[in-house]
């Protein structure tokens, strides 16, 4: 197994499990601040959050009640309440259906003497809100929530999807299908309907326009710039209608997440040399790229979800062609399970372009703009960041910021991001909204 002899898991016993999940901001809601909270030039009476999985509170490969309760919009709403903000309605799964779409769980602590146990330490919680049938991506259809809503986060949605009819059909996005009564309703229309009376918004769209490309090894196309510009501009025109204020959040540098950093090529090659014991040590894998078959090089990235594929490298019974899988030019690793260096360059260029479009719109409309990489780069540095006596890093599981899918955040991670958004709001509108204490929000949760 690829995780054998990974000494970095040696501290896992002491830092895997954090505090239990907070269900609101009533634990030290001012984050320890003694300043009097003020709203500045913004009005937080009714807050509406627009976005995708990060907005919905998606975590651990699924959307469930606990993850929704700990979404960054819900954390923000708790802080906005200190400066005149009202109630915040989310499309919560009921307590009886708390497992929602289903999600990953950590079922035991990986052994520090056998880090290969990581794979067997992660289990699956069955869906709790499935009503029968599946939508695209084999996602179960879930019980409906068609009431008025203020958290409009839809996992999987791209900017390119917001004007698409039937996107919420049973053949489309199951998370959006759950929220609407008429499948012909576009996300743009749904957003418009739920903005009635709203005085402040947050918009974190755009991630999936890049993420699909990244996690498919470049197989899923990036959203064309022209389409991204047209749709995002339309969304911003609606969101800022009547002078409504808000905050736009940019797209993170996806490849710095644990999904892409937990299985570096050096680790895989070291494990293969240990297991296969070749006469000449292996120094590269063989991969299929859009430009042909080649040996791996600096900048090629392996992905956490494909760990089992990498565990089969060297086998002559895996793959569609003759030769040892992943080690032969006649049987290379397929393009979809490796994000090669050229694709990383294309991905980062697209993210930069998308962020430029979003920032330009935020500036033109007079709203705040927050670059999430400001804090994520600190978290991903060698030492991470420390807040309230707790250190957070981008390491998988033990870092405390990223959930078990390696991309989405833990409640503590969402709290850290909420603080970064609050910082941007305060700077733009002259408000003094206090930060939350991320130590009051759990990290990766150990469950039986």
Tab-separated table of C-alpha atoms in Angstrom:
chain	number	residue	atom	x	y	z
A	1	UNK	CA	0.000	0.000	0.000
A	2	UNK	CA	1.247	3.486	-0.796
A	3	UNK	CA	1.094	4.816	2.743
A	4	UNK	CA	3.581	2.324	4.217
A	5	UNK	CA	6.324	3.824	6.402
A	6	UNK	CA	4.994	7.383	6.242
A	7	UNK	CA	6.585	8.748	9.399
A	8	UNK	CA	4.620	11.988	9.138
A	9	UNK	CA	1.635	10.218	10.687
A	10	UNK	CA	3.537	9.700	13.933
A	11	UNK	CA	1.822	12.597	15.696
A	12	UNK	CA	-1.630	11.631	14.556
A	13	UNK	CA	-2.798	10.436	17.966
A	14	UNK	CA	-2.464	13.834	19.568
A	15	UNK	CA	-3.931	16.075	16.902
A	16	UNK	CA	-6.573	14.223	14.943
A	17	UNK	CA	-9.614	15.011	16.983
A	18	UNK	CA	-10.672	18.521	17.983
A	19	UNK	CA	-13.587	19.913	19.874
A	20	UNK	CA	-17.167	18.934	19.094
A	21	UNK	CA	-19.018	20.948	16.472
A	22	UNK	CA	-20.488	24.274	17.414
A	23	UNK	CA	-24.089	24.736	16.389
A	24	UNK	CA	-24.063	28.516	16.652
A	25	UNK	CA	-21.824	31.402	17.614
A	26	UNK	CA	-22.933	31.654	21.238
A	27	UNK	CA	-19.553	30.395	22.455
A	28	UNK	CA	-17.402	33.523	22.726
A	29	UNK	CA	-19.204	35.229	19.798
A	30	UNK	CA	-16.800	38.168	19.859
A	31	UNK	CA	-13.761	35.923	19.478
A	32	UNK	CA	-12.279	37.534	22.571
A	33	UNK	CA	-12.468	41.062	21.154
A	34	UNK	CA	-13.237	43.915	23.547
A	35	UNK	CA	-14.103	46.425	20.801
A	36	UNK	CA	-17.729	47.435	20.356
A	37	UNK	CA	-19.079	45.789	17.175
A	38	UNK	CA	-20.268	48.292	14.534
A	39	UNK	CA	-21.751	47.812	11.062
A	40	UNK	CA	-19.997	50.683	9.302
A	41	UNK	CA	-21.622	51.657	6.011
A	42	UNK	CA	-23.140	48.196	5.397
A	43	UNK	CA	-26.573	46.901	6.357
A	44	UNK	CA	-26.677	43.294	7.551
A	45	UNK	CA	-30.405	43.142	8.316
A	46	UNK	CA	-30.947	40.304	5.818
A	47	UNK	CA	-27.968	38.364	4.562
A	48	UNK	CA	-28.061	35.971	1.582
A	49	UNK	CA	-25.156	33.701	0.603
A	50	UNK	CA	-24.655	32.728	-3.049
A	51	UNK	CA	-22.214	30.020	-4.072
A	52	UNK	CA	-21.357	26.371	-4.462
A	53	UNK	CA	-20.230	23.565	-2.166
A	54	UNK	CA	-18.040	25.764	0.026
A	55	UNK	CA	-21.031	28.037	0.664
A	56	UNK	CA	-23.358	25.113	1.383
A	57	UNK	CA	-20.942	23.781	4.013
A	58	UNK	CA	-20.006	20.658	2.037
A	59	UNK	CA	-17.356	18.587	3.833
A	60	UNK	CA	-15.975	15.052	3.940
A	61	UNK	CA	-17.258	14.299	0.472
A	62	UNK	CA	-20.889	15.111	1.278
A	63	UNK	CA	-23.457	17.563	2.582
A	64	UNK	CA	-24.932	16.737	5.989
A	65	UNK	CA	-26.607	18.564	8.855
A	66	UNK	CA	-23.480	19.133	10.942
A	67	UNK	CA	-21.551	20.443	7.935
A	68	UNK	CA	-24.419	22.798	7.057
A	69	UNK	CA	-24.596	24.155	10.594
A	70	UNK	CA	-20.877	24.884	10.435
A	71	UNK	CA	-20.933	26.534	7.006
A	72	UNK	CA	-19.055	29.809	6.746
A	73	UNK	CA	-22.299	31.729	5.897
A	74	UNK	CA	-23.873	30.494	9.123
A	75	UNK	CA	-20.759	31.539	11.037
A	76	UNK	CA	-20.868	34.956	9.335
A	77	UNK	CA	-24.567	35.347	10.113
A	78	UNK	CA	-23.836	34.762	13.785
A	79	UNK	CA	-21.320	37.609	13.727
A	80	UNK	CA	-23.594	39.863	11.655
A	81	UNK	CA	-26.195	39.462	14.419
A	82	UNK	CA	-23.865	41.511	16.624
A	83	UNK	CA	-24.294	44.496	14.286
A	84	UNK	CA	-27.997	44.313	13.464
A	85	UNK	CA	-28.163	41.158	11.361
A	86	UNK	CA	-31.357	39.139	11.491
A	87	UNK	CA	-32.070	35.425	11.408
A	88	UNK	CA	-30.398	33.238	8.787
A	89	UNK	CA	-32.362	30.402	7.188
A	90	UNK	CA	-30.483	27.435	5.737
A	91	UNK	CA	-31.923	24.389	3.937
A	92	UNK	CA	-30.947	22.127	6.815
A	93	UNK	CA	-31.495	18.405	6.737
A	94	UNK	CA	-33.689	17.384	9.667
A	95	UNK	CA	-32.184	15.696	12.691
A	96	UNK	CA	-33.844	12.466	11.569
A	97	UNK	CA	-32.073	12.789	8.201
A	98	UNK	CA	-28.882	14.320	9.545
A	99	UNK	CA	-26.614	12.210	7.310
A	100	UNK	CA	-27.929	14.130	4.297
A	101	UNK	CA	-26.265	12.976	1.090
A	102	UNK	CA	-23.910	10.689	2.993
A	103	UNK	CA	-20.280	11.501	3.786
A	104	UNK	CA	-16.867	10.125	4.722
A	105	UNK	CA	-15.968	9.507	8.335
A	106	UNK	CA	-12.806	8.682	10.223
A	107	UNK	CA	-13.558	5.394	11.960
A	108	UNK	CA	-10.224	4.746	13.671
A	109	UNK	CA	-6.924	6.447	14.234
A	110	UNK	CA	-4.282	5.335	11.721
A	111	UNK	CA	-1.492	3.402	13.400
A	112	UNK	CA	1.759	5.360	13.667
A	113	UNK	CA	3.640	2.097	13.004
A	114	UNK	CA	1.522	1.204	9.964
A	115	UNK	CA	0.410	4.351	8.122
A	116	UNK	CA	-1.058	2.166	5.352
A	117	UNK	CA	-3.998	1.800	7.744
A	118	UNK	CA	-5.095	5.286	6.635
A	119	UNK	CA	-7.127	3.834	3.773
A	120	UNK	CA	-8.975	1.410	6.037
A	121	UNK	CA	-9.498	4.131	8.621
A	122	UNK	CA	-11.904	6.117	6.453
A	123	UNK	CA	-15.438	4.773	6.152
A	124	UNK	CA	-18.660	5.885	4.498
A	125	UNK	CA	-21.826	7.120	6.198
A	126	UNK	CA	-24.907	6.149	4.197
A	127	UNK	CA	-27.247	8.890	2.939
A	128	UNK	CA	-29.852	9.909	5.470
A	129	UNK	CA	-32.111	11.967	3.226
A	130	UNK	CA	-32.315	9.826	0.084
A	131	UNK	CA	-35.804	9.613	-1.380
A	132	UNK	CA	-35.028	7.132	-4.148
A	133	UNK	CA	-33.342	7.563	-7.506
A	134	UNK	CA	-30.142	9.259	-8.561
A	135	UNK	CA	-29.117	12.382	-10.440
A	136	UNK	CA	-26.000	13.007	-12.526
A	137	UNK	CA	-22.799	11.814	-10.876
A	138	UNK	CA	-24.685	9.010	-9.119
A	139	UNK	CA	-25.747	11.430	-6.367
A	140	UNK	CA	-28.916	10.279	-4.573
A	141	UNK	CA	-32.011	12.423	-4.937
A	142	UNK	CA	-32.757	13.952	-1.541
A	143	UNK	CA	-35.854	15.059	0.318
A	144	UNK	CA	-37.030	18.463	-0.846
A	145	UNK	CA	-36.523	21.826	0.831
A	146	UNK	CA	-38.507	24.427	-1.120
A	147	UNK	CA	-39.098	27.076	1.559
A	148	UNK	CA	-37.549	30.545	1.508
A	149	UNK	CA	-33.802	30.185	1.893
A	150	UNK	CA	-30.790	32.400	2.588
A	151	UNK	CA	-27.946	29.930	2.029
A	152	UNK	CA	-28.106	29.345	-1.727
A	153	UNK	CA	-24.967	27.221	-1.906
A	154	UNK	CA	-25.291	24.370	-4.426
A	155	UNK	CA	-22.476	21.797	-4.453
A	156	UNK	CA	-21.123	21.271	-7.941
A	157	UNK	CA	-22.544	24.398	-9.577
A	158	UNK	CA	-20.323	26.378	-11.928
A	159	UNK	CA	-20.687	29.967	-13.074
A	160	UNK	CA	-21.355	28.431	-16.484
A	161	UNK	CA	-24.433	26.645	-15.052
A	162	UNK	CA	-26.337	29.539	-13.499
A	163	UNK	CA	-28.456	30.299	-16.587
A	164	UNK	CA	-28.935	26.671	-17.683
A	165	UNK	CA	-32.554	25.411	-17.803
A	166	UNK	CA	-33.201	21.946	-16.321
A	167	UNK	CA	-30.044	22.194	-14.230
A	168	UNK	CA	-32.241	21.278	-11.278
A	169	UNK	CA	-33.938	18.330	-12.957
A	170	UNK	CA	-33.569	14.717	-11.825
A	171	UNK	CA	-30.966	14.356	-14.596
A	172	UNK	CA	-29.078	17.422	-13.404
A	173	UNK	CA	-27.681	18.573	-10.069
A	174	UNK	CA	-29.236	16.675	-7.154
A	175	UNK	CA	-28.375	19.399	-4.657
A	176	UNK	CA	-30.167	22.046	-6.705
A	177	UNK	CA	-33.043	19.679	-7.535
A	178	UNK	CA	-33.629	19.412	-3.788
A	179	UNK	CA	-34.176	23.165	-3.491
A	180	UNK	CA	-36.613	23.892	-6.310
A	181	UNK	CA	-40.193	22.947	-7.160
A	182	UNK	CA	-39.919	23.501	-10.922
A	183	UNK	CA	-36.933	21.906	-12.727
A	184	UNK	CA	-37.086	24.649	-15.371
A	185	UNK	CA	-36.052	27.200	-12.736
A	186	UNK	CA	-32.506	28.366	-13.373
A	187	UNK	CA	-30.105	29.087	-10.539
A	188	UNK	CA	-30.168	32.742	-11.572
A	189	UNK	CA	-33.947	32.823	-11.130
A	190	UNK	CA	-33.718	30.964	-7.823
A	191	UNK	CA	-31.127	33.445	-6.626
A	192	UNK	CA	-33.290	36.361	-7.750
A	193	UNK	CA	-36.357	35.013	-5.941
A	194	UNK	CA	-34.464	34.584	-2.666
A	195	UNK	CA	-32.836	38.017	-2.777
A	196	UNK	CA	-36.148	39.685	-1.944
A	197	UNK	CA	-35.507	42.050	0.950
A	198	UNK	CA	-31.817	41.148	1.167
A	199	UNK	CA	-29.494	43.954	2.311
A	200	UNK	CA	-26.141	42.146	2.123
A	201	UNK	CA	-24.740	39.202	0.151
A	202	UNK	CA	-21.689	37.022	-0.142
A	203	UNK	CA	-20.795	35.407	-3.473
A	204	UNK	CA	-18.369	32.489	-3.666
A	205	UNK	CA	-18.990	31.127	-7.142
A	206	UNK	CA	-16.315	30.034	-9.623
A	207	UNK	CA	-14.474	27.251	-7.818
A	208	UNK	CA	-16.121	24.455	-9.781
A	209	UNK	CA	-15.354	26.082	-13.118
A	210	UNK	CA	-11.752	25.131	-12.319
A	211	UNK	CA	-12.147	22.231	-9.874
A	212	UNK	CA	-13.789	19.846	-12.337
A	213	UNK	CA	-10.812	20.217	-14.664
A	214	UNK	CA	-8.368	19.673	-11.813
A	215	UNK	CA	-9.928	16.559	-10.271
A	216	UNK	CA	-10.510	14.896	-13.649
A	217	UNK	CA	-6.888	15.210	-14.656
A	218	UNK	CA	-7.847	17.767	-17.273
A	219	UNK	CA	-10.632	15.660	-18.814
A	220	UNK	CA	-13.458	18.056	-17.849
A	221	UNK	CA	-13.094	21.310	-19.820
A	222	UNK	CA	-12.481	24.641	-18.144
A	223	UNK	CA	-15.278	27.179	-18.510
A	224	UNK	CA	-14.591	29.471	-21.497
A	225	UNK	CA	-13.590	32.962	-20.379
A	226	UNK	CA	-16.339	34.671	-22.390
A	227	UNK	CA	-19.071	32.525	-20.809
A	228	UNK	CA	-17.626	33.023	-17.325
A	229	UNK	CA	-17.565	36.784	-17.866
A	230	UNK	CA	-21.138	36.943	-19.188
A	231	UNK	CA	-22.657	34.834	-16.430
A	232	UNK	CA	-20.697	36.308	-13.538
A	233	UNK	CA	-21.505	39.816	-14.692
A	234	UNK	CA	-25.201	38.915	-14.832
A	235	UNK	CA	-25.017	37.511	-11.295
A	236	UNK	CA	-23.295	40.618	-9.965
A	237	UNK	CA	-25.772	42.924	-11.670
A	238	UNK	CA	-28.580	41.136	-9.842
A	239	UNK	CA	-26.763	40.845	-6.507
A	240	UNK	CA	-25.931	44.571	-6.381
A	241	UNK	CA	-29.311	45.706	-7.650
A	242	UNK	CA	-30.526	48.800	-5.808
A	243	UNK	CA	-27.079	49.452	-4.367
A	244	UNK	CA	-27.008	46.248	-2.280
A	245	UNK	CA	-23.607	45.750	-0.639
A	246	UNK	CA	-21.738	42.510	-0.294
A	247	UNK	CA	-18.507	40.564	-0.599
A	248	UNK	CA	-17.070	38.471	-3.440
A	249	UNK	CA	-14.623	35.657	-2.636
A	250	UNK	CA	-12.105	34.489	-5.218
A	251	UNK	CA	-11.006	31.001	-6.236
A	252	UNK	CA	-8.266	29.261	-4.209
A	253	UNK	CA	-5.172	27.771	-5.791
A	254	UNK	CA	-6.669	24.285	-5.899
A	255	UNK	CA	-3.440	22.325	-6.253
A	256	UNK	CA	-2.196	23.358	-2.797
A	257	UNK	CA	-4.989	21.372	-1.102
A	258	UNK	CA	-4.291	17.941	0.460
A	259	UNK	CA	-6.147	16.337	-2.457
A	260	UNK	CA	-3.064	17.099	-4.567
A	261	UNK	CA	-0.282	17.161	-1.964
A	262	UNK	CA	-0.857	14.034	0.148
A	263	UNK	CA	0.576	11.645	-2.475
A	264	UNK	CA	3.650	13.314	-3.976
A	265	UNK	CA	5.482	11.453	-6.733
A	266	UNK	CA	8.505	11.018	-4.495
A	267	UNK	CA	6.429	9.116	-1.940
A	268	UNK	CA	4.853	6.836	-4.550
A	269	UNK	CA	8.202	6.071	-6.167
A	270	UNK	CA	9.828	5.360	-2.806
A	271	UNK	CA	7.035	2.944	-1.947
A	272	UNK	CA	7.253	1.198	-5.322
A	273	UNK	CA	10.997	0.726	-4.916
A	274	UNK	CA	10.377	-0.725	-1.462
A	275	UNK	CA	7.693	-3.131	-2.645
A	276	UNK	CA	8.889	-4.083	-6.133
A	277	UNK	CA	12.632	-3.979	-5.385
A	278	UNK	CA	13.661	-3.365	-9.005
A	279	UNK	CA	17.288	-3.928	-10.020
A	280	UNK	CA	17.495	-0.271	-11.002
A	281	UNK	CA	15.506	2.026	-8.690
A	282	UNK	CA	12.495	3.638	-10.307
A	283	UNK	CA	12.809	7.384	-10.829
A	284	UNK	CA	9.571	8.075	-12.729
A	285	UNK	CA	6.155	6.725	-13.620
A	286	UNK	CA	4.770	6.586	-17.137
A	287	UNK	CA	1.647	8.640	-17.821
A	288	UNK	CA	-0.675	9.454	-20.681
A	289	UNK	CA	-0.995	13.168	-21.416
A	290	UNK	CA	-2.850	15.147	-24.055
A	291	UNK	CA	0.453	15.372	-25.919
A	292	UNK	CA	1.316	11.706	-25.714
A	293	UNK	CA	2.899	9.208	-23.332
A	294	UNK	CA	5.850	10.362	-21.241
A	295	UNK	CA	7.692	9.855	-17.982
A	296	UNK	CA	6.540	11.896	-15.004
A	297	UNK	CA	8.355	15.131	-14.338
A	298	UNK	CA	8.468	17.895	-11.771
A	299	UNK	CA	5.053	19.519	-11.502
A	300	UNK	CA	2.965	16.424	-12.245
A	301	UNK	CA	0.429	15.820	-9.473
A	302	UNK	CA	-1.218	12.643	-8.185
A	303	UNK	CA	-4.643	12.793	-6.549
A	304	UNK	CA	-5.879	11.500	-3.223
A	305	UNK	CA	-9.038	9.900	-4.639
A	306	UNK	CA	-6.942	7.719	-6.955
A	307	UNK	CA	-4.804	6.125	-4.231
A	308	UNK	CA	-6.046	2.639	-5.113
A	309	UNK	CA	-5.102	3.164	-8.770
A	310	UNK	CA	-1.583	4.088	-7.710
A	311	UNK	CA	-1.448	1.058	-5.421
A	312	UNK	CA	-1.804	-1.095	-8.567
A	313	UNK	CA	1.204	0.436	-10.311
A	314	UNK	CA	3.483	-2.314	-11.551
A	315	UNK	CA	0.742	-4.891	-11.986
A	316	UNK	CA	0.511	-6.620	-15.349
A	317	UNK	CA	-3.193	-7.344	-14.890
A	318	UNK	CA	-4.339	-3.720	-14.609
A	319	UNK	CA	-4.889	-1.330	-17.468
A	320	UNK	CA	-5.952	-1.771	-21.044
A	321	UNK	CA	-2.596	-2.547	-22.619
A	322	UNK	CA	0.321	-4.947	-22.220
A	323	UNK	CA	3.099	-4.103	-19.779
A	324	UNK	CA	3.354	-3.192	-16.091
A	325	UNK	CA	0.703	-0.620	-15.262
A	326	UNK	CA	2.120	2.873	-14.922
A	327	UNK	CA	5.685	1.758	-15.642
A	328	UNK	CA	5.488	0.928	-19.328
A	329	UNK	CA	4.909	3.124	-22.389
A	330	UNK	CA	2.452	0.447	-23.555
A	331	UNK	CA	0.378	0.650	-20.337
A	332	UNK	CA	0.657	4.164	-18.869
A	333	UNK	CA	-1.404	5.694	-16.100
A	334	UNK	CA	-4.415	7.260	-17.844
A	335	UNK	CA	-4.608	11.020	-18.176
A	336	UNK	CA	-7.669	11.283	-15.929
A	337	UNK	CA	-5.822	10.118	-12.788
A	338	UNK	CA	-2.823	12.448	-13.120
A	339	UNK	CA	-2.882	16.236	-13.349
A	340	UNK	CA	0.247	16.761	-15.397
A	341	UNK	CA	2.451	19.849	-15.260
A	342	UNK	CA	0.990	21.315	-18.443
A	343	UNK	CA	-2.518	20.941	-17.059
A	344	UNK	CA	-1.439	22.569	-13.776
A	345	UNK	CA	-0.181	25.558	-15.762
A	346	UNK	CA	-3.453	25.783	-17.709
A	347	UNK	CA	-5.466	25.433	-14.498
A	348	UNK	CA	-3.607	28.181	-12.663
A	349	UNK	CA	-3.863	30.485	-15.666
A	350	UNK	CA	-7.639	29.946	-15.776
A	351	UNK	CA	-7.989	30.590	-12.031
A	352	UNK	CA	-6.032	33.815	-12.405
A	353	UNK	CA	-8.293	34.892	-15.264
A	354	UNK	CA	-11.490	34.022	-13.395
A	355	UNK	CA	-10.285	35.845	-10.286
A	356	UNK	CA	-9.449	38.884	-12.389
A	357	UNK	CA	-12.989	38.904	-13.772
A	358	UNK	CA	-14.536	38.572	-10.315
A	359	UNK	CA	-12.340	41.244	-8.742
A	360	UNK	CA	-13.060	43.631	-11.616
A	361	UNK	CA	-16.785	43.129	-11.079
A	362	UNK	CA	-16.454	43.602	-7.314
A	363	UNK	CA	-14.472	46.810	-7.837
A	364	UNK	CA	-16.887	48.125	-10.457
A	365	UNK	CA	-19.886	47.464	-8.226
A	366	UNK	CA	-18.216	48.837	-5.096
A	367	UNK	CA	-18.278	45.571	-3.120
A	368	UNK	CA	-15.587	43.941	-1.021
A	369	UNK	CA	-13.311	41.347	-2.622
A	370	UNK	CA	-11.490	38.668	-0.620
A	371	UNK	CA	-8.646	36.546	-1.947
A	372	UNK	CA	-8.874	33.206	-0.077
A	373	UNK	CA	-5.261	32.434	-0.943
A	374	UNK	CA	-4.132	35.086	1.525
A	375	UNK	CA	-4.963	32.812	4.432
A	376	UNK	CA	-4.660	29.473	2.626
A	377	UNK	CA	-1.064	30.263	1.646
A	378	UNK	CA	-0.279	30.939	5.310
A	379	UNK	CA	-1.939	27.682	6.303
A	380	UNK	CA	0.035	25.857	3.613
A	381	UNK	CA	3.393	27.303	4.672
A	382	UNK	CA	5.846	25.132	6.545
A	383	UNK	CA	4.715	26.287	9.962
A	384	UNK	CA	1.026	26.936	9.220
A	385	UNK	CA	-0.734	29.579	11.275
A	386	UNK	CA	-1.543	29.797	14.980
A	387	UNK	CA	-4.700	31.375	16.348
A	388	UNK	CA	-5.820	31.348	19.973
A	389	UNK	CA	-3.047	28.925	20.806
A	390	UNK	CA	-3.959	26.375	18.109
A	391	UNK	CA	-1.835	25.680	15.014
A	392	UNK	CA	-3.493	24.964	11.663
A	393	UNK	CA	-1.738	23.521	8.607
A	394	UNK	CA	-2.763	22.120	5.239
A	395	UNK	CA	-1.722	18.559	6.117
A	396	UNK	CA	-4.344	15.903	5.452
A	397	UNK	CA	-6.339	14.975	8.585
A	398	UNK	CA	-3.947	16.286	11.213
A	399	UNK	CA	-3.750	19.829	9.852
A	400	UNK	CA	-7.274	20.580	11.057
A	401	UNK	CA	-8.340	22.764	8.114
A	402	UNK	CA	-9.285	20.352	5.339
A	403	UNK	CA	-11.926	17.653	5.658
A	404	UNK	CA	-11.584	14.007	4.607
A	405	UNK	CA	-12.179	14.724	0.908
A	406	UNK	CA	-8.964	16.771	0.869
A	407	UNK	CA	-10.579	19.818	-0.766
A	408	UNK	CA	-13.433	21.131	1.366
A	409	UNK	CA	-12.961	22.528	4.842
A	410	UNK	CA	-13.617	21.320	8.362
A	411	UNK	CA	-15.729	23.510	10.683
A	412	UNK	CA	-12.460	24.970	11.999
A	413	UNK	CA	-11.398	25.626	8.414
A	414	UNK	CA	-14.700	27.338	7.643
A	415	UNK	CA	-14.272	29.448	10.787
A	416	UNK	CA	-10.825	30.539	9.618
A	417	UNK	CA	-12.255	31.431	6.217
A	418	UNK	CA	-15.156	33.320	7.818
A	419	UNK	CA	-12.621	35.400	9.719
A	420	UNK	CA	-10.800	36.241	6.493
A	421	UNK	CA	-14.092	37.318	4.923
A	422	UNK	CA	-14.938	39.413	7.991
A	423	UNK	CA	-11.539	41.099	7.658
A	424	UNK	CA	-12.338	42.029	4.053
A	425	UNK	CA	-15.802	43.305	4.973
A	426	UNK	CA	-14.432	45.441	7.797
A	427	UNK	CA	-11.776	46.947	5.542
A	428	UNK	CA	-14.279	47.820	2.816
A	429	UNK	CA	-17.203	49.110	4.854
A	430	UNK	CA	-15.521	50.473	7.969
A	431	UNK	CA	-17.321	47.970	10.195
A	432	UNK	CA	-15.832	46.364	13.292
A	433	UNK	CA	-17.388	42.929	13.157
A	434	UNK	CA	-15.418	40.647	15.498
A	435	UNK	CA	-13.795	37.426	14.373
A	436	UNK	CA	-14.770	34.065	15.814
A	437	UNK	CA	-12.437	31.806	17.735
A	438	UNK	CA	-11.715	28.875	15.357
A	439	UNK	CA	-10.690	26.749	18.347
A	440	UNK	CA	-14.387	26.557	19.197
A	441	UNK	CA	-14.998	24.625	15.960
A	442	UNK	CA	-14.017	21.015	15.473
A	443	UNK	CA	-11.339	19.647	13.197
A	444	UNK	CA	-11.549	16.120	11.755
A	445	UNK	CA	-14.060	14.160	13.841
A	446	UNK	CA	-13.396	10.587	14.938
A	447	UNK	CA	-16.636	8.554	14.681
A	448	UNK	CA	-17.417	4.929	15.395
